[in-house]
Coordinates of C-alpha atoms in Angstrom, one line a residue:
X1 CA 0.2 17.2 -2.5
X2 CA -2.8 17.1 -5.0
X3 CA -5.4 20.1 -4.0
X4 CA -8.4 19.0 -2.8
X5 CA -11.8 20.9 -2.0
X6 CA -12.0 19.6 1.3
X7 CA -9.5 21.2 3.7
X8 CA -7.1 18.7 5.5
X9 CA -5.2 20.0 8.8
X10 CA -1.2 19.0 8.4
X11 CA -0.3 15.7 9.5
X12 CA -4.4 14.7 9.8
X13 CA -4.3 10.5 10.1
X14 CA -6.9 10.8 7.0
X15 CA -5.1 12.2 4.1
X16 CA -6.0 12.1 0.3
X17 CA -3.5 9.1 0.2
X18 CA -5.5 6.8 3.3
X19 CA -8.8 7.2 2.3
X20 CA -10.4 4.9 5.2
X21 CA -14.1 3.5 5.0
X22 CA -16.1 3.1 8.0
X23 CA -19.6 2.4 9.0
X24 CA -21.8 5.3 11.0
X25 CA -24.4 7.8 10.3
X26 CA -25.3 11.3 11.0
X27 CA -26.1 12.3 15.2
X28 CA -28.7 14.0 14.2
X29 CA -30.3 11.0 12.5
X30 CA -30.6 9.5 8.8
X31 CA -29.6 6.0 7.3
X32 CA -26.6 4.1 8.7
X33 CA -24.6 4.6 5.7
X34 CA -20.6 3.8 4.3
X35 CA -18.5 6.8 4.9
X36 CA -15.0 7.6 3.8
X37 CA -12.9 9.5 6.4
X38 CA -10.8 12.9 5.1
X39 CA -9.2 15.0 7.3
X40 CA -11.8 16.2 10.0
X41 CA -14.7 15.2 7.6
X42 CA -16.2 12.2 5.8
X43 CA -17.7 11.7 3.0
X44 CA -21.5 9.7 2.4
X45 CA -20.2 7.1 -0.1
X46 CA -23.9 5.7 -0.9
X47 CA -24.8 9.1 -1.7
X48 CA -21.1 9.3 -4.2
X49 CA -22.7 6.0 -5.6
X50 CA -26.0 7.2 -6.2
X51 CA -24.8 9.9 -8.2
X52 CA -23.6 7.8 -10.4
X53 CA -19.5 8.2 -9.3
X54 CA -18.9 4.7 -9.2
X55 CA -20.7 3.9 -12.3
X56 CA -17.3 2.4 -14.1
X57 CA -15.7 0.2 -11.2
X58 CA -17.9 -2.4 -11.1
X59 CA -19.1 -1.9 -7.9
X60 CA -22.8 -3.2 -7.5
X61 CA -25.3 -0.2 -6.8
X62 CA -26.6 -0.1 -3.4
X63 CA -23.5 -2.0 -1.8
X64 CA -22.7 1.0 0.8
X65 CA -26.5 1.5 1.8
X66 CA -26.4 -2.2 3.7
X67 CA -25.0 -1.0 7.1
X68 CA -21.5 -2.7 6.8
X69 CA -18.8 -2.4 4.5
X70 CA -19.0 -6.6 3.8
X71 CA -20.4 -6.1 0.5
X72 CA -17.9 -4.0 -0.7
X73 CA -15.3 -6.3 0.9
X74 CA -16.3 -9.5 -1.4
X75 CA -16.2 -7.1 -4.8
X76 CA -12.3 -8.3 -4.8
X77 CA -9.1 -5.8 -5.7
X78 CA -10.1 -4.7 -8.8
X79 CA -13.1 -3.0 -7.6
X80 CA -11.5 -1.9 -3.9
X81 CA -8.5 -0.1 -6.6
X82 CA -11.3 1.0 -9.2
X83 CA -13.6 2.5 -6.2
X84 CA -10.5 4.3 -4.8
X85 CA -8.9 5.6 -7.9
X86 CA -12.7 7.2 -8.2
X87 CA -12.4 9.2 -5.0
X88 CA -9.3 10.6 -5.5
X89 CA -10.6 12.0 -8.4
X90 CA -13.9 13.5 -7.3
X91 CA -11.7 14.8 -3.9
X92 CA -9.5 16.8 -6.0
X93 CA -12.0 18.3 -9.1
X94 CA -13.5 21.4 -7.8
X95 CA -16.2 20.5 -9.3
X96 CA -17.7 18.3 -6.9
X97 CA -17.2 20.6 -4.4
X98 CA -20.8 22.1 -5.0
X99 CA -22.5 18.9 -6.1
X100 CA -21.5 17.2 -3.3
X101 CA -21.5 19.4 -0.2
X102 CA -24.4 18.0 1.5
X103 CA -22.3 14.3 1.5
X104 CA -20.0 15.8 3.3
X105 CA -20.0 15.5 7.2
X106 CA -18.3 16.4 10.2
X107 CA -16.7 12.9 11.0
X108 CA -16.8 14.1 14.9
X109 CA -20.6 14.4 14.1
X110 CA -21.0 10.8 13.1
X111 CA -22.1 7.8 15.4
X112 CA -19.6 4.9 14.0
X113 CA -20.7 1.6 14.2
X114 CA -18.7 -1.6 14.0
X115 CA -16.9 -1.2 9.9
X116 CA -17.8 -4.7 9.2
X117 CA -20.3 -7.6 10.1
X118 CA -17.9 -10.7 11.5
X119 CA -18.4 -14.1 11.6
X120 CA -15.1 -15.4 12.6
X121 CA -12.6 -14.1 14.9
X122 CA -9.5 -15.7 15.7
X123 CA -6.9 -14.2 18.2
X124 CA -2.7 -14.8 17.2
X125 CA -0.1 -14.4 19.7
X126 CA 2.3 -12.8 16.8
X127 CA 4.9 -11.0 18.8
X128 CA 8.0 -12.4 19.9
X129 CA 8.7 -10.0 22.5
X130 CA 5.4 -10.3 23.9
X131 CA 5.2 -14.0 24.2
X132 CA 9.0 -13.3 25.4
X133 CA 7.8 -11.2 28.0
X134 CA 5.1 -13.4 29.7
X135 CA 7.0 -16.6 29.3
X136 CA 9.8 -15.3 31.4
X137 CA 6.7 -14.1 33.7
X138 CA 4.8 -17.2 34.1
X139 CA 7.5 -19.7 33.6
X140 CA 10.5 -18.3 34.3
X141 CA 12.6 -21.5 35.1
X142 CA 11.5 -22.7 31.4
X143 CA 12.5 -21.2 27.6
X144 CA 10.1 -18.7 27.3
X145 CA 8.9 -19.6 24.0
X146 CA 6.9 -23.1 23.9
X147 CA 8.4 -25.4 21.2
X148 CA 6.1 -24.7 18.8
X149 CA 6.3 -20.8 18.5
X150 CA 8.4 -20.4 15.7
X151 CA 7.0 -22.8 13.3
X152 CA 3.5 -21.7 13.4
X153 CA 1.4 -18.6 14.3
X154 CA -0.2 -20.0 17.5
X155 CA -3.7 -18.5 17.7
X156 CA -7.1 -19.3 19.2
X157 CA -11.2 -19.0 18.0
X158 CA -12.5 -15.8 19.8
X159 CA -16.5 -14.9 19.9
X160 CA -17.5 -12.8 17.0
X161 CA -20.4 -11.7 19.3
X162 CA -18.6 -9.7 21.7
X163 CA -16.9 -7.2 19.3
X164 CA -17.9 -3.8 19.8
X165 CA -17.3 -0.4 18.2
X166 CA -15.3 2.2 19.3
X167 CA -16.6 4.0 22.5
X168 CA -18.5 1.5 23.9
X169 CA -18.2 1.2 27.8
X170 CA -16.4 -2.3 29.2
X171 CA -18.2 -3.9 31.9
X172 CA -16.1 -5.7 34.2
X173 CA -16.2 -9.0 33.8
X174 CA -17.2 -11.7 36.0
X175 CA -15.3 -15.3 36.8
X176 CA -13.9 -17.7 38.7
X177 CA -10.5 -16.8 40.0
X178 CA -7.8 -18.1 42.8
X179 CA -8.8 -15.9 46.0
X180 CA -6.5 -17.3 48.8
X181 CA -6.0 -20.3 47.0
X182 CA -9.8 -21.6 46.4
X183 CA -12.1 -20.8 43.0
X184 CA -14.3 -18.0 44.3
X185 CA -16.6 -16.1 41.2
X186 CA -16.6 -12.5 41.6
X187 CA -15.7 -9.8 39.2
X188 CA -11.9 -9.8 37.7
X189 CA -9.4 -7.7 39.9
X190 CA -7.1 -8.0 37.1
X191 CA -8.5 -6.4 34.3
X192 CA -6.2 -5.7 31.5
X193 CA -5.6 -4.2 27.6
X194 CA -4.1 -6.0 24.5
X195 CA -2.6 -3.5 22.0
X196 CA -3.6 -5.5 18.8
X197 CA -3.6 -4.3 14.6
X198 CA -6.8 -6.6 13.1
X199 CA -6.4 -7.9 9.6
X200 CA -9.4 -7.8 7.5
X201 CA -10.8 -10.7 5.0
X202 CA -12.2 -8.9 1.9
X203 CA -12.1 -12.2 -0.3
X204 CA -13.8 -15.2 1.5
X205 CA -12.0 -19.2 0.6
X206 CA -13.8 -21.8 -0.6
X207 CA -13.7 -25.5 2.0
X208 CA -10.7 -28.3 0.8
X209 CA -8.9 -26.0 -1.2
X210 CA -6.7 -23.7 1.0
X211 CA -4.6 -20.9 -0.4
X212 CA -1.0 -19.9 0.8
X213 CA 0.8 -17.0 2.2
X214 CA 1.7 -15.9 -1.7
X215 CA -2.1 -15.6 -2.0
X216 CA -3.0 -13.2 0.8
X217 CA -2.7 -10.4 -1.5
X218 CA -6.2 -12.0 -3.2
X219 CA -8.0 -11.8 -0.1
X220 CA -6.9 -9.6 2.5
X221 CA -8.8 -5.9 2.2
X222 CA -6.9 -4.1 5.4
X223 CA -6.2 -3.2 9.2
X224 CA -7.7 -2.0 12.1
X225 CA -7.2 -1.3 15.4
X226 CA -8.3 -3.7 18.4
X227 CA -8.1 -3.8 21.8
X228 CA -8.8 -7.3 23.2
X229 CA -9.6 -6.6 27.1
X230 CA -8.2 -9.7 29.0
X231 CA -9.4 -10.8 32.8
X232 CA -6.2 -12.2 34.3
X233 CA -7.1 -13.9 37.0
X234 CA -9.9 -15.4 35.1
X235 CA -7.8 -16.2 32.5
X236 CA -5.0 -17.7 35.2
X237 CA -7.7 -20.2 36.4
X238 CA -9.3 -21.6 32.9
X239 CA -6.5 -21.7 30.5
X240 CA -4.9 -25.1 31.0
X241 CA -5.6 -27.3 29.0
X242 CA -7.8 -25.5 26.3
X243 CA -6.6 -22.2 26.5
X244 CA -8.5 -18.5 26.9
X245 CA -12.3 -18.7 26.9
X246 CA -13.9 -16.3 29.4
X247 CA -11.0 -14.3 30.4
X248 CA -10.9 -12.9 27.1
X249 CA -14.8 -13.1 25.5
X250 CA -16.2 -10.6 27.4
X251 CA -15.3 -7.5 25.1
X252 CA -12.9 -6.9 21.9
X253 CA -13.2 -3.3 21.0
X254 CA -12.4 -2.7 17.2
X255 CA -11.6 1.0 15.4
X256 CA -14.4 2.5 13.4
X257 CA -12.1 3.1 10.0
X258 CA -10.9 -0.1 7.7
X259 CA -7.4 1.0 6.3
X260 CA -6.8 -0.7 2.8
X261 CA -3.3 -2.7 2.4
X262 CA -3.6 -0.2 -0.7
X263 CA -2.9 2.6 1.2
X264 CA -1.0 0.7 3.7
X265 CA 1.4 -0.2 0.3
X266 CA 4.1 2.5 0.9
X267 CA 5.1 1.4 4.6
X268 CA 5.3 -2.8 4.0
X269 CA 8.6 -3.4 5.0
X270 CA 10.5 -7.1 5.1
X271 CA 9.7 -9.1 8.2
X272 CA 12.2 -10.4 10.5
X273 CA 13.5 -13.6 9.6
X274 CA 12.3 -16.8 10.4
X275 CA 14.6 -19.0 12.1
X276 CA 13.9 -22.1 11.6
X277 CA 12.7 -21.9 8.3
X278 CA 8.8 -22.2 8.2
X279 CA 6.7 -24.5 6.2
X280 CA 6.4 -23.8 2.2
X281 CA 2.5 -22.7 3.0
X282 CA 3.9 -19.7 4.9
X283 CA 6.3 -18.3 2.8
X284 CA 6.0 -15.4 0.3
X285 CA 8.2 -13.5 -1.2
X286 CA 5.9 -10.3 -0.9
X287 CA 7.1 -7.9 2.2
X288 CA 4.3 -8.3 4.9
X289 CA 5.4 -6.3 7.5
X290 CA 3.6 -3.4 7.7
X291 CA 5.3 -0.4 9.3
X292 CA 3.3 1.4 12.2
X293 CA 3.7 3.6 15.4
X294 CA 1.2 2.5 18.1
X295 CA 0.8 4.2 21.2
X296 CA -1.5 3.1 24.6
X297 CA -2.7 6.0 26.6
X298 CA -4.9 5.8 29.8
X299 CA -7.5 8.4 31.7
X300 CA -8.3 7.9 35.0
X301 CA -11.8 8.8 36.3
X302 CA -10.2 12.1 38.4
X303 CA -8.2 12.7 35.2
X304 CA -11.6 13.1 33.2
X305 CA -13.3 14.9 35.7
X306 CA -9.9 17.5 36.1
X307 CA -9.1 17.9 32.8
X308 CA -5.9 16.3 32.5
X309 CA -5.1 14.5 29.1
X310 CA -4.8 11.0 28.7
X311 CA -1.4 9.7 29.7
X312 CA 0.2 7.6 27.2
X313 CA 1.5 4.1 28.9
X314 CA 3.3 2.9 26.2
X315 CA 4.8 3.7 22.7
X316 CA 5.5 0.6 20.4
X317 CA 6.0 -0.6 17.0
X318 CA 4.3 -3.3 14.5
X319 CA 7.3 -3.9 11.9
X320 CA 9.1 -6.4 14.0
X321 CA 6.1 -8.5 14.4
X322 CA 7.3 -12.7 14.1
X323 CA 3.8 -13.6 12.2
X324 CA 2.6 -11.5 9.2
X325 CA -1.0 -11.4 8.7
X326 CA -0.4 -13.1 5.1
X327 CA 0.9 -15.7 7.3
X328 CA -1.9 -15.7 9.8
X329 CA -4.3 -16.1 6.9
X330 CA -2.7 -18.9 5.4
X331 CA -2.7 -20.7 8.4
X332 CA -6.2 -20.5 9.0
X333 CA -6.9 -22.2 5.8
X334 CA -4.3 -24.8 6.2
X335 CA -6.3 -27.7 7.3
X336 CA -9.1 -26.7 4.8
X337 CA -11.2 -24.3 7.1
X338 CA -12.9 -21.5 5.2
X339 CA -12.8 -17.7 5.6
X340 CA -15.7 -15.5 5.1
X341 CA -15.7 -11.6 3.9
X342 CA -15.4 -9.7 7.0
X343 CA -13.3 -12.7 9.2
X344 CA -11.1 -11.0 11.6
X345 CA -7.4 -11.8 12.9
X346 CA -5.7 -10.0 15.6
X347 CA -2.3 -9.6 15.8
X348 CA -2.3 -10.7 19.6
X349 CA -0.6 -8.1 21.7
X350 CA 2.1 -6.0 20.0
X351 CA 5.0 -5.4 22.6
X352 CA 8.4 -4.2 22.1
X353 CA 11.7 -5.2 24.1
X354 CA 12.1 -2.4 26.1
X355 CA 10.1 -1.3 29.6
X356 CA 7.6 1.1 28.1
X357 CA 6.7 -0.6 24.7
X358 CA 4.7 -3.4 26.0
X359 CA 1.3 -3.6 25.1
X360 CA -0.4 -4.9 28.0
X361 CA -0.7 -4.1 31.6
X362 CA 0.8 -7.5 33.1
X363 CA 4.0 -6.9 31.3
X364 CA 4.4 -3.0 31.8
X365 CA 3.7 -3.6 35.3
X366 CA 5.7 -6.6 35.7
X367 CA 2.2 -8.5 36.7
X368 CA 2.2 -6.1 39.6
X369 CA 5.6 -5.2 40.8
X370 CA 6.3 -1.8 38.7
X371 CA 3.1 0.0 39.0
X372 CA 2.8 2.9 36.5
X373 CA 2.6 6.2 37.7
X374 CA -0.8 8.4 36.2
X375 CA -0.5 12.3 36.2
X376 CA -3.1 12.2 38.9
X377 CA -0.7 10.7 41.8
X378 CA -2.1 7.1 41.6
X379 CA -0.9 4.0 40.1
X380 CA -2.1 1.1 37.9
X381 CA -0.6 -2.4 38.3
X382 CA -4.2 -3.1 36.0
X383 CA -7.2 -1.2 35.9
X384 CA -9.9 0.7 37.7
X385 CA -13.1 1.4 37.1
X386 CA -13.6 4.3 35.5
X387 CA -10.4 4.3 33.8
X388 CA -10.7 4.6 29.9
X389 CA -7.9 3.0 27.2
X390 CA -7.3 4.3 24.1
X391 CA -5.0 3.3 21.6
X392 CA -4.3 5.1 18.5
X393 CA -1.8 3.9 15.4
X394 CA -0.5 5.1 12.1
X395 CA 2.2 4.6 9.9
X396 CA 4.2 7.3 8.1
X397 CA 4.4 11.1 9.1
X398 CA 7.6 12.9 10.0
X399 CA 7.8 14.3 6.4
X400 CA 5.6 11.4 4.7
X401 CA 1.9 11.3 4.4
X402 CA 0.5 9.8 8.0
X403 CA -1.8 7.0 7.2
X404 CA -3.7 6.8 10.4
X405 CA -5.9 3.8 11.8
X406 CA -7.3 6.3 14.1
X407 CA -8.4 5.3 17.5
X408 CA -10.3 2.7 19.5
X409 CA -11.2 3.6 23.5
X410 CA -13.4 2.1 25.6
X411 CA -14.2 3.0 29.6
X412 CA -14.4 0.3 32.3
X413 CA -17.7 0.7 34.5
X414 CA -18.2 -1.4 37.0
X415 CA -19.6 -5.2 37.4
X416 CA -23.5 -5.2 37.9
X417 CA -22.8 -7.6 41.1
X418 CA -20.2 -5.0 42.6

């Protein structure tokens, strides 16, 4: 590995090879600024561009002092490969190293804010195995998959409002739900996780004239991680016939640090074949699978206060994935809709085939007959208050740089009305 003048621990999720951007700025104050994260620091990348680093990229002067990465986003490829090329050379001259020593912070000293600002966010339902999983649950005299699963990446419009940063505490939501058979509101007694990867729109489209799958490359900047808290039971009650509104609008938690498909390039890998064949718009001949590890842990309230570690629930992969987000992208422009930089698709929950690689709570407790066991002697068949999520992913390591998404967490307190 190229020598660079900032340490990085062995097997850090921030290499010289990931190089992830995120939005935050100093705790002890100062401008909410673009950062790029490496190894246990980050670097100020508005104060990289004021000094002139990115002078021969083309990137417009000022674009990481605007509070989200957006800007940078729309630039297109040539400047995201031009601005990135740049870095790895100023993280491995020495130098920098005195020039630059005040951009460099403590990335645990940072407040992160959300990496981008959002304007549309649609939720997929991607994973065979998950939509395996709760079709055999909720209709298990039926196939499990509806008809139209394998021809097209079934998704659905989520609020762009309720997106929140890493961190941020969950309030339990409140609903209408079956209670003994009648619609009674009260807050949701069946408050779950959805492991998710979000894909990124760097390159907006223009209305009438959608692109295909081929052309995701053109627009797509990279991932993320999400967690899209779901309320069952409200969920249970509204779905039919228009599908999930208030069960899942409440809160979607996103990581702080955007991972480019750049970095991301090494560990594409060939999806799983489509069977039937899919529709011409949806095919590309461009491996969109992307490779990563993705685990779900969980820390109970006497698990905090006793010092015990979070608990991972569940260990899972994201190369098997049915949908690719080239072919998510390509479906939202189908009919002629329009993405903007910034637009925001989730994976839907990522779930394996075996018990322990699901990545949600109604399928790893069966929706409530195989509660999981927590180091503290209680069980979860979903959540308390006071428990807190985190998930965490990356692809690579064992030998091979790890290019880490990081993590996203968020703690459940409880509903205002009790």
């Amino acid at each position: 590995a190229e020598r660079t003048w900032i340490p990085v621990p062995p097997d850090s999720p921030f290499p010289l090879e990931n190089l992830p951007f995120g939005i935050g700025c100093r705790a002890a104050g100062g401008p909410t600024v673009a950062w790029v994260a490496f190894g246990d620091h980050a670097v100020d990348l508005d104060r990289l561009d004021a000094d002139g680093v990115f002078a021969s990229t083309g990137l417009r002067r000022g674009t990481f002092a605007t509070g989200r990465l957006n800007d940078h986003l729309a630039a297109g490829p040539e400047v995201w490969s031009a601005v990135r090329a740049r870095l790895l050379d100023v993280l491995t001259d020495p130098r920098s190293a005195d020039a630059l020593a005040d951009a460099v912070s403590r990335r645990d000293e940072l407040q992160m804010a959300l990496p981008v600002e959002t304007l549309d966010y649609v939720d997929f339902y991607s994973s065979l195995h998950h939509a395996t999983n709760l079709g055999r649950l909720f209709r298990p005299d039926a196939d499990p998959l509806l008809p139209n699963w394998r021809h097209l990446p079934v998704g659905y419009h989520g609020r762009a409002g309720t997106l929140v940063p890493d961190g941020t505490d969950i309030v339990r939501p409140g609903g209408l739900r079956l209670v003994d058979g009648a619609p009674l509101f009260g807050p949701s007694r069946r408050l779950d996780i959805e492991l998710e990867v979000g894909t990124v729109v760097g390159v907006g489209t223009a209305p009438g004239h959608p692109p295909v799958a081929a052309d995701a490359s053109d627009h797509l900047y990279g991932m993320c991680l999400v967690n899209d808290w779901s309320a069952r039971d409200i969920q249970a009650f509204e779905y039919q016939p228009l599908g999930p509104f208030l069960g899942k609008s409440f809160a979607t938690s996103v990581s702080p640090w955007l991972v480019s498909f750049e970095a991301l390039a090494p560990h594409r890998v060939e999806a799983p074949v489509q069977d039937p064949p899919v529709a011409g718009y949806l095919r590309t001949d461009e491996p969109w699978a992307i490779d990563l590890h993705l685990e779900v842990l969980v820390e109970s309230a006497v698990m905090r206060e006793a010092g015990i570690a979070p608990h991972v629930v569940s260990r899972t992969g994201f190369a098997d994935m049915y949908w690719t987000p080239a072919q998510q992208f390509a479906h939202v422009v189908a009919n002629g809709a329009t993405t903007r930089t910034g637009d925001l698709f989730a994976s839907g929950t990522v779930s394996g085939p075996e018990p322990g690689t699901e990545g949600s709570f109604i399928e790893l407790a069966r929706a409530g007959e195989r509660p999981i066991d927590l180091p503290d002697g209680t069980t979860r068949t979903f959540l308390d208050d006071g428990d807190r999520v985190i998930l965490r992913g990356w692809a690579g390591g064992d030998g091979t740089p790890r290019i880490g998404l990081g993590e996203v967490s968020g703690t459940i307190v409880p509903s205002p009305g009790g």
